[in-house]
PDB file of C-alpha atoms in Angstrom:
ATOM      1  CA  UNK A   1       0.000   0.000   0.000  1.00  0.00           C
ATOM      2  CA  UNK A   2       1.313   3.531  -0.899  1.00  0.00           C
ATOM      3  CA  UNK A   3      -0.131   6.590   0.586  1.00  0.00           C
ATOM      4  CA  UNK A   4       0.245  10.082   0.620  1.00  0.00           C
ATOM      5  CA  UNK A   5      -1.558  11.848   2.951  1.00  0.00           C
ATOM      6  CA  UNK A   6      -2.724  15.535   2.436  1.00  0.00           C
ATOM      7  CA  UNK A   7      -4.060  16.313   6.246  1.00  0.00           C
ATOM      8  CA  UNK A   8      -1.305  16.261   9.483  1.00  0.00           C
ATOM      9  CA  UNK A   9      -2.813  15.061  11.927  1.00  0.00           C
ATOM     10  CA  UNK A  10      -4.215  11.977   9.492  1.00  0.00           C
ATOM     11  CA  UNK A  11      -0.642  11.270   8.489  1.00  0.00           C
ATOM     12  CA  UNK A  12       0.777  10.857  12.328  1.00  0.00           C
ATOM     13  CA  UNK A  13      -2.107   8.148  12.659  1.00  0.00           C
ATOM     14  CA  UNK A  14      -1.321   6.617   9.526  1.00  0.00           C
ATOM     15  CA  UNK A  15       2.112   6.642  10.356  1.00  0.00           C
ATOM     16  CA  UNK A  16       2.077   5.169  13.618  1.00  0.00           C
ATOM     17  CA  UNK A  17      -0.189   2.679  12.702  1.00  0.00           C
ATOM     18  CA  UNK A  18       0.750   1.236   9.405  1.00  0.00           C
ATOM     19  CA  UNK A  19       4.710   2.234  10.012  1.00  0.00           C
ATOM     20  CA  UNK A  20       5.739   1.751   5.843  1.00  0.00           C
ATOM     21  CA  UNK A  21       2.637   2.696   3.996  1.00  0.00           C
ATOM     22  CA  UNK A  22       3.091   6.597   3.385  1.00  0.00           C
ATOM     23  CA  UNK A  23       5.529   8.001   0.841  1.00  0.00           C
ATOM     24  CA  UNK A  24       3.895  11.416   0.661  1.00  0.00           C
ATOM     25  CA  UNK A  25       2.560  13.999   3.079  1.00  0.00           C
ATOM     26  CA  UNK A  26       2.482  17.971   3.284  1.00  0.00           C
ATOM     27  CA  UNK A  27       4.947  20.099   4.823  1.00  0.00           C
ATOM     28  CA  UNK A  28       2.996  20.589   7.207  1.00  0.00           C
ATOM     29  CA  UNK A  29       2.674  16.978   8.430  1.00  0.00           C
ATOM     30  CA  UNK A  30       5.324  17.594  11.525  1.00  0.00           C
ATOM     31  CA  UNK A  31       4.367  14.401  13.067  1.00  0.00           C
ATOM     32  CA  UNK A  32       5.915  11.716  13.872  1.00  0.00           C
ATOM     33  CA  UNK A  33       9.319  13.703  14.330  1.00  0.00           C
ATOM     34  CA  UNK A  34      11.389  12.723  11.636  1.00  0.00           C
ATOM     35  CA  UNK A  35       8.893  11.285   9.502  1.00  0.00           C
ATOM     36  CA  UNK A  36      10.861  10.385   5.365  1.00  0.00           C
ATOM     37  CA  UNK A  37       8.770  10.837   3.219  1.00  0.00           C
ATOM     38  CA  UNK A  38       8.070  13.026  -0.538  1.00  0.00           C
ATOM     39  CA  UNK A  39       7.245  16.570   0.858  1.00  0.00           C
ATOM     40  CA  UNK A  40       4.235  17.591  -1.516  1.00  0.00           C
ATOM     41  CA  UNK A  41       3.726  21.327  -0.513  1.00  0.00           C
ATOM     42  CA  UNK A  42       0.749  22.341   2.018  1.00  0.00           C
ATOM     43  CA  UNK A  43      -2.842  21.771   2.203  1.00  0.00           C
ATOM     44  CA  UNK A  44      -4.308  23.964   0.558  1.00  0.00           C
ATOM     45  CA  UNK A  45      -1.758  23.995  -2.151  1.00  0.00           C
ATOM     46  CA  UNK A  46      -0.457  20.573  -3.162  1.00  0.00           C
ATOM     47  CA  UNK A  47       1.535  19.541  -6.272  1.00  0.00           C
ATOM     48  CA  UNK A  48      -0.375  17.101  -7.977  1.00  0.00           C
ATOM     49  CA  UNK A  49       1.865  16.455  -9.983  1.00  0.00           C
ATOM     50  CA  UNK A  50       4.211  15.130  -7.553  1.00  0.00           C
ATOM     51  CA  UNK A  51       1.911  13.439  -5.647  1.00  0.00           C
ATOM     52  CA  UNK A  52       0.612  11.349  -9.215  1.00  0.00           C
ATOM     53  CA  UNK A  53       4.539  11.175  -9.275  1.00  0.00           C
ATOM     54  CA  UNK A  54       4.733   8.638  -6.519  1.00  0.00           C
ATOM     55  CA  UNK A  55       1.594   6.027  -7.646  1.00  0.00           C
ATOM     56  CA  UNK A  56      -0.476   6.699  -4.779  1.00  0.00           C
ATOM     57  CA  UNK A  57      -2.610   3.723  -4.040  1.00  0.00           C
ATOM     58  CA  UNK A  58      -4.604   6.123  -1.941  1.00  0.00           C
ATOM     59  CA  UNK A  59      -4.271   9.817  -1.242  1.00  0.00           C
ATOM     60  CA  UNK A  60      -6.473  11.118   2.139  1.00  0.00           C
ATOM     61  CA  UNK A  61      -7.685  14.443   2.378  1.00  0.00           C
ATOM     62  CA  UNK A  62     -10.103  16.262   4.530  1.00  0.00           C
ATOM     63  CA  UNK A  63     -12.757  18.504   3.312  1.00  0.00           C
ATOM     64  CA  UNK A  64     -12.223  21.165   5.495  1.00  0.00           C
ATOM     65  CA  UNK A  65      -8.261  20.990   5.343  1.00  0.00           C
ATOM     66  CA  UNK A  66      -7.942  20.281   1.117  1.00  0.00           C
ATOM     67  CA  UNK A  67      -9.728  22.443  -1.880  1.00  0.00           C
ATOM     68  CA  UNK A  68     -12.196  20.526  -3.877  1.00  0.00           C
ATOM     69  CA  UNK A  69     -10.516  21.385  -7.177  1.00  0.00           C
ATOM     70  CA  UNK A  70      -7.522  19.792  -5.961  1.00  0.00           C
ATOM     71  CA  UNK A  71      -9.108  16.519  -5.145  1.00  0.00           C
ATOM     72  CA  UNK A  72     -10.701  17.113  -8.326  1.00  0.00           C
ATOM     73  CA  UNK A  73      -7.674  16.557  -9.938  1.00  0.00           C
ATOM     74  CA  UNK A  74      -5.865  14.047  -8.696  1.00  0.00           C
ATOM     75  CA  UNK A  75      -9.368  11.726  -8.947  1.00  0.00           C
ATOM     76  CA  UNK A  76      -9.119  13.020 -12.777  1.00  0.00           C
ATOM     77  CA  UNK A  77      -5.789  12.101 -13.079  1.00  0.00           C
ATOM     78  CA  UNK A  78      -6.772   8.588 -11.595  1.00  0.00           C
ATOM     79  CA  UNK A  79      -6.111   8.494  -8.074  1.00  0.00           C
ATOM     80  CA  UNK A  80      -8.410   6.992  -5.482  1.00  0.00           C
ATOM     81  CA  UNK A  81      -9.280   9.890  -2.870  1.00  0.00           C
ATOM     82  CA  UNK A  82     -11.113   9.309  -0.071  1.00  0.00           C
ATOM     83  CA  UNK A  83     -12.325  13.094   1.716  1.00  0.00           C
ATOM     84  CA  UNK A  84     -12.793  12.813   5.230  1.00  0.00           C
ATOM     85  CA  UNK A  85     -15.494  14.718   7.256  1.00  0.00           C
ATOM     86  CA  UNK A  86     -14.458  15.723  11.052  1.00  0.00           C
ATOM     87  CA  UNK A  87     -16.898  18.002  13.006  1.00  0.00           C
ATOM     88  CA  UNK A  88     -16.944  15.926  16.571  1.00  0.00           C
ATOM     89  CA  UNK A  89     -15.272  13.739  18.424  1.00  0.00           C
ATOM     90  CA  UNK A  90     -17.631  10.894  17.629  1.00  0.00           C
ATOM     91  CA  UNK A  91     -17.067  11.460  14.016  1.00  0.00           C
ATOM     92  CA  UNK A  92     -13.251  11.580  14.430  1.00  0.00           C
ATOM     93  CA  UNK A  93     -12.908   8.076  16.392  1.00  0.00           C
ATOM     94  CA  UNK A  94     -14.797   7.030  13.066  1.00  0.00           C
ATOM     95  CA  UNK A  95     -13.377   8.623  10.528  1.00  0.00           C
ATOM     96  CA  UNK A  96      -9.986   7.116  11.458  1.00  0.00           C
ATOM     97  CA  UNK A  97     -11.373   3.522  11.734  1.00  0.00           C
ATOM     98  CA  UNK A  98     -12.386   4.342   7.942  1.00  0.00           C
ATOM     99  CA  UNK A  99      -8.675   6.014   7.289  1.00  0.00           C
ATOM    100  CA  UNK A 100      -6.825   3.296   8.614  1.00  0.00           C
ATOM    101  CA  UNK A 101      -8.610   0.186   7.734  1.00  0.00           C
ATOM    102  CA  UNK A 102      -8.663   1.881   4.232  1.00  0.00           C
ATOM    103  CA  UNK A 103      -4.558   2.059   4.820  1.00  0.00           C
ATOM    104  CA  UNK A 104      -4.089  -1.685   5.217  1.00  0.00           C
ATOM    105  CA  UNK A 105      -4.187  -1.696   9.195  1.00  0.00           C
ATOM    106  CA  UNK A 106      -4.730  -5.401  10.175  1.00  0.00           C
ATOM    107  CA  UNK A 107      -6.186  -4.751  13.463  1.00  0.00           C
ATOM    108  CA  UNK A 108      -7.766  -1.170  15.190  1.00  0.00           C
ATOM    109  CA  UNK A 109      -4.769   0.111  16.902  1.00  0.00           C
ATOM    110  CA  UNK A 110      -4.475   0.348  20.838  1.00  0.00           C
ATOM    111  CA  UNK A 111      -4.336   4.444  20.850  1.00  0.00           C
ATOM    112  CA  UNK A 112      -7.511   4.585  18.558  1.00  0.00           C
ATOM    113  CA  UNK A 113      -9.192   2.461  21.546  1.00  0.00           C
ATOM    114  CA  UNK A 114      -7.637   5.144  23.981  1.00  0.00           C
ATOM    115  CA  UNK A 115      -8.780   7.705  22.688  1.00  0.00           C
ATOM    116  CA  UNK A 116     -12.682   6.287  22.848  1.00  0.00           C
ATOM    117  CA  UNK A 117     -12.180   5.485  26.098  1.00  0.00           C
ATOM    118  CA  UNK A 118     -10.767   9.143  27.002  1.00  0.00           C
ATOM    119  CA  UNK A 119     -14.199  10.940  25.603  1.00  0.00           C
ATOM    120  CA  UNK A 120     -16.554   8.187  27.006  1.00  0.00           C
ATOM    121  CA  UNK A 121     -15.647  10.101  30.453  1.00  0.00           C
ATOM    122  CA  UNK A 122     -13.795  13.440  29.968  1.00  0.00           C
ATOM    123  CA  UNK A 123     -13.447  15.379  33.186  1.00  0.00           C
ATOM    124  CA  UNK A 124     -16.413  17.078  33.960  1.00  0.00           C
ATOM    125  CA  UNK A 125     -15.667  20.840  35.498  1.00  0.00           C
ATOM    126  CA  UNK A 126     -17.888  22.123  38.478  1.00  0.00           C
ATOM    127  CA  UNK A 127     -19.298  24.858  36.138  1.00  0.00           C
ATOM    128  CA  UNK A 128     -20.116  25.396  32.631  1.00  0.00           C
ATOM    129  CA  UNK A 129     -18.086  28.300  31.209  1.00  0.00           C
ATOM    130  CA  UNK A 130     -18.326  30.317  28.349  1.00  0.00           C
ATOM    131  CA  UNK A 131     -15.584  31.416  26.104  1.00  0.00           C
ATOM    132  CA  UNK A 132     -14.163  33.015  23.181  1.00  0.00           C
ATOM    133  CA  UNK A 133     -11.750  30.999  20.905  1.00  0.00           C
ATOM    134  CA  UNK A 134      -9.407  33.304  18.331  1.00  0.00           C
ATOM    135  CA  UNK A 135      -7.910  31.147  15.512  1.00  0.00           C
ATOM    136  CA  UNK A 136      -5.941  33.945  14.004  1.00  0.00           C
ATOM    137  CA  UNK A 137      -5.118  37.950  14.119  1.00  0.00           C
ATOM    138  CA  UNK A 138      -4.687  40.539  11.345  1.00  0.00           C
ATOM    139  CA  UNK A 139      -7.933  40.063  11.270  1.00  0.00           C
ATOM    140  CA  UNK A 140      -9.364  38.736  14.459  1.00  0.00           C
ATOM    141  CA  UNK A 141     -10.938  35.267  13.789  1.00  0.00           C
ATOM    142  CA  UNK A 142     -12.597  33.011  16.003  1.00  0.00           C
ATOM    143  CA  UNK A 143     -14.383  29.612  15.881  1.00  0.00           C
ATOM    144  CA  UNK A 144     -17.978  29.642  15.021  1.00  0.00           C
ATOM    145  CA  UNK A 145     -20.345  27.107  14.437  1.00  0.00           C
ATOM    146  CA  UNK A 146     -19.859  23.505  13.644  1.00  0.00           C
ATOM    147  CA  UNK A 147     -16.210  22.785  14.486  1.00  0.00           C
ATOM    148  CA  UNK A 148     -14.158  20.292  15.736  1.00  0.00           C
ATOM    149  CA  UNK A 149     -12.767  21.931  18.466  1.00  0.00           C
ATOM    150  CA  UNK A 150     -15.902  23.956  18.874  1.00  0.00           C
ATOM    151  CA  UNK A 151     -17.515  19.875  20.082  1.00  0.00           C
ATOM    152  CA  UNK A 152     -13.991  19.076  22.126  1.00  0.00           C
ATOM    153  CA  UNK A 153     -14.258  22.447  24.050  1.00  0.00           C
ATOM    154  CA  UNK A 154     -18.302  21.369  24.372  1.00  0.00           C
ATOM    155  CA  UNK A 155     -17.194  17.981  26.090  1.00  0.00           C
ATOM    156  CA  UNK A 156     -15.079  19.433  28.254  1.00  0.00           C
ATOM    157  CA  UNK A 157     -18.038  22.085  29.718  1.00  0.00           C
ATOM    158  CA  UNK A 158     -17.096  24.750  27.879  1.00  0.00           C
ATOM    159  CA  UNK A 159     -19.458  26.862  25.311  1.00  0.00           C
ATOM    160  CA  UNK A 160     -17.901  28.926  22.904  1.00  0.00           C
ATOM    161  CA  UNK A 161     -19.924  32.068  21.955  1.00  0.00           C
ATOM    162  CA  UNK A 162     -20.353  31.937  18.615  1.00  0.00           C
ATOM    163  CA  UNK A 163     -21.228  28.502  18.221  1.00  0.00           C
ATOM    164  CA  UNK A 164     -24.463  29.767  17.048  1.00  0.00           C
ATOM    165  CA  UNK A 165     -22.788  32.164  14.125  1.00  0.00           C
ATOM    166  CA  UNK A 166     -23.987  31.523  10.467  1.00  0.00           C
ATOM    167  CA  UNK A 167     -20.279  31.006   9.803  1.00  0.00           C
ATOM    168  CA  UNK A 168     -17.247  28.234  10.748  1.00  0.00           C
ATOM    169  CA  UNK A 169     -14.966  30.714  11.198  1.00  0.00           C
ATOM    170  CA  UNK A 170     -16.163  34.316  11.306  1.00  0.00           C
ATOM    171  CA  UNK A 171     -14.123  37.751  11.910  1.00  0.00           C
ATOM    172  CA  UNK A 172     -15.110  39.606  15.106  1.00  0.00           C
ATOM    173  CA  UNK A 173     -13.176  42.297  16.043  1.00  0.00           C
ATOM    174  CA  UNK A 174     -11.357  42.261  18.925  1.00  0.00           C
ATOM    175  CA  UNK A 175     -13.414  45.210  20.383  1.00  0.00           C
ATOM    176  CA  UNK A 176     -16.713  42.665  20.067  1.00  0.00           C
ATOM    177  CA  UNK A 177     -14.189  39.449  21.464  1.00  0.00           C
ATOM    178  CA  UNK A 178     -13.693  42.042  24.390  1.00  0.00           C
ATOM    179  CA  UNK A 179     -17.452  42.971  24.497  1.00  0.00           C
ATOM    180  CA  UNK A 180     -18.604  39.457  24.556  1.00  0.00           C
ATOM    181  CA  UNK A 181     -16.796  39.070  28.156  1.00  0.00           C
ATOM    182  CA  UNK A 182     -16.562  35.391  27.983  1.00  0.00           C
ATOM    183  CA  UNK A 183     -14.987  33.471  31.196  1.00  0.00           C
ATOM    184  CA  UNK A 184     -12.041  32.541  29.444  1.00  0.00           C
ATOM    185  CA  UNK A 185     -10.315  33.251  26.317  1.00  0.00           C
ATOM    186  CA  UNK A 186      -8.746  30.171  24.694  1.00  0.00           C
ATOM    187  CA  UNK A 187      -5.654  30.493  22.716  1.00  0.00           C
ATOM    188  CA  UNK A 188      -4.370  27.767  20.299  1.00  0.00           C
ATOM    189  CA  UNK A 189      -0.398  27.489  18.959  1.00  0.00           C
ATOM    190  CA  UNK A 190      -2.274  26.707  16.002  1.00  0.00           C
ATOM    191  CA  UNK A 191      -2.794  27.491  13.122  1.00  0.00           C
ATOM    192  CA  UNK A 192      -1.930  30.887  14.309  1.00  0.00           C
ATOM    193  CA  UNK A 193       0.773  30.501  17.296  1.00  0.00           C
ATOM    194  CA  UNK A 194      -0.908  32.206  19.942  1.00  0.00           C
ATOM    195  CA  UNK A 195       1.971  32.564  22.817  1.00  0.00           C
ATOM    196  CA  UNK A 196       2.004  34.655  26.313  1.00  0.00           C
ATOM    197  CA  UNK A 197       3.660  37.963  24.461  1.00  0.00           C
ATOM    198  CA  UNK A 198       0.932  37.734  21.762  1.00  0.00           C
ATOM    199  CA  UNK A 199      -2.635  37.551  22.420  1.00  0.00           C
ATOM    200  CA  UNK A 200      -3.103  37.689  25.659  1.00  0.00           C
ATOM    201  CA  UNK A 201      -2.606  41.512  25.689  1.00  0.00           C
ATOM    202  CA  UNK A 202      -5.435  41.947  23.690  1.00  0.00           C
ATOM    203  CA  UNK A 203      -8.062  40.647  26.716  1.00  0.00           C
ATOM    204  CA  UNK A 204      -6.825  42.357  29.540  1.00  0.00           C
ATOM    205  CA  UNK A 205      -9.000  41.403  32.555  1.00  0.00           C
ATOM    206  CA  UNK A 206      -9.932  38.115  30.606  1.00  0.00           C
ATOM    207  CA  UNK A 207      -8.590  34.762  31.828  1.00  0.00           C
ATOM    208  CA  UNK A 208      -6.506  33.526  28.976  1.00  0.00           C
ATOM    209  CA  UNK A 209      -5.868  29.699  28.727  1.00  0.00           C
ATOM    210  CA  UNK A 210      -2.730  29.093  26.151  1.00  0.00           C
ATOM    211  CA  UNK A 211      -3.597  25.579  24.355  1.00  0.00           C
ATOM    212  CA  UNK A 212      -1.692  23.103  22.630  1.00  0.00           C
ATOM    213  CA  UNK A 213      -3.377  23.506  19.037  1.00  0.00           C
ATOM    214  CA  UNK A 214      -2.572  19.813  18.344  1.00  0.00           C
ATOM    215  CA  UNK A 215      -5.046  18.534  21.418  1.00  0.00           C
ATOM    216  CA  UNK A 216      -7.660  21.255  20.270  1.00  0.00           C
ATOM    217  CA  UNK A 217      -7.819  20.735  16.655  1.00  0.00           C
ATOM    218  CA  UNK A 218      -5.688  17.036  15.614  1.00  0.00           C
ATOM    219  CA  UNK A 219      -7.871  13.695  15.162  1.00  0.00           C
ATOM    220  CA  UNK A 220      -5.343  11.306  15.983  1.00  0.00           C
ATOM    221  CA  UNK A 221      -3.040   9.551  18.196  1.00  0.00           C
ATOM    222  CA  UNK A 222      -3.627  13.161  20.817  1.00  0.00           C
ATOM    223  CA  UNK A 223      -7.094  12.809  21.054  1.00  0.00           C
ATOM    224  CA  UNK A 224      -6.434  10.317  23.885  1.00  0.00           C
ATOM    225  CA  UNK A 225      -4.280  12.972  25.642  1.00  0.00           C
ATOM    226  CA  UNK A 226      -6.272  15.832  25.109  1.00  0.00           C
ATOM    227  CA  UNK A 227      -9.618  15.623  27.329  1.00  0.00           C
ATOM    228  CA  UNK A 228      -6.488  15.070  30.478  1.00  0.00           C
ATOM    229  CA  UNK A 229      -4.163  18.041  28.982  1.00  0.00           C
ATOM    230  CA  UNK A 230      -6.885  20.635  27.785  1.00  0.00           C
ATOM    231  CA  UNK A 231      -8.848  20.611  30.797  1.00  0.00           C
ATOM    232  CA  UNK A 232      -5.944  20.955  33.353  1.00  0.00           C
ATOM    233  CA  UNK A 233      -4.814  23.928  30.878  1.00  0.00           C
ATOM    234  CA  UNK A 234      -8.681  25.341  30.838  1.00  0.00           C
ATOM    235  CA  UNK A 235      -8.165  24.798  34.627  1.00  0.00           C
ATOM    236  CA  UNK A 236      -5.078  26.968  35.401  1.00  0.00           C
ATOM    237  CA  UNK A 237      -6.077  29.458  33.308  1.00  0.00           C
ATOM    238  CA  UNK A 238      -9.989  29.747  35.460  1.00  0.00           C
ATOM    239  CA  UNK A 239      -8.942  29.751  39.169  1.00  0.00           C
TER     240      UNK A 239
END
């Protein structure tokens, strides 16, 4: 079986699990450190000609992470895609049963099982709280409605405030983010690196929690870590 695979945190579960099988992945696929493989440029901009350069049996994608008109083309060019479709956790624990077993993997891997067991019973906080989750500055963007981390934040008691917005991802300004005085203000490393010199100074007198973007927004080998690591991070930042 020869893979490429055009979404990260698909290609550290693929690798993991079916060590061999991937010759291609993005440059943003950091994980596993180390991983060799054909670099095929990022996510949203692909080569397909290098990727049709390497025979994929398969190439995975995501449709939130990869442009339709690039799938397009590699199906025309007569590669087998198959799109994934992550909005919850639920959703994610299936979708990489489908990746996987699609990849060749003889048996459902031990972290997959993990990471079910991890959501059956995430902790529960003593309170619901509300917050506001930024994705990216220059402009100010935030998650909105139907997300994948939107649902993890959800299962760990906390309600975003635009989770009812007609869009995924809209642009607030920060002035409204501010407004909105949410309990906490969640900041990802990803995909815009949030860090304590930049972001938190925008929400002064706001709680900031600073997030590994990997536990928050990756469907893979993390989700098992992440109800235990983003909830003692959400917990810090609350007291």
């Amino acid at each position: 079986m020869r893979v490429v695979c055009l979404v990260p945190s698909l290609t550290e579960a693929v690798a993991r699990t079916v060590p061999g099988a991937l010759v291609g992945a993005t440059d943003w696929c950091t994980r596993p450190a180390g991983l060799d493989v054909l670099r095929v440029g990022g996510t949203k901009n692909p080569k397909t000609d290098r990727i049709l350069s390497l025979a994929p049996d398969l190439v995975i994608a995501n449709e939130e992470e990869n442009r339709a008109p690039d799938l397009d083309a590699l199906r025309a060019a007569g590669a087998e895609v198959l799109v994934t479709e992550v909005r919850t956790v639920p959703q994610a624990l299936t979708e990489l049963d489908r990746v996987l077993t699609a990849c060749g993997s003889p048996a459902r891997p031990r972290w997959l099982d993990e990471a079910e067991e991890a959501w059956a019973h995430p902790p529960s906080p003593a309170r619901r709280t509300t917050a506001v989750v930024p994705v990216w500055r220059r402009p100010w963007m935030v998650l909105g409605r139907d997300t994948f981390a939107g649902d993890v934040l959800a299962r760990l008691g906390i309600d975003h405030l635009y989770a009812g917005h007609a869009e995924r991802y809209p642009k607030v300004p920060v002035d409204e983010l501010r407004a909105a005085r949410p309990d906490v203000v969640v900041l990802p490393d990803e995909p815009y690196r949030f860090t304590a010199d930049d972001g938190p100074e925008a929400f002064p007198g706001l709680p900031c929690a600073l997030v590994d973007g990997r536990y928050l927004t990756w469907y893979g080998p993390s989700l098992a870590e992440a109800p235990r690591a983003l909830a003692a991070a959400l917990r810090a930042a609350c007291r």
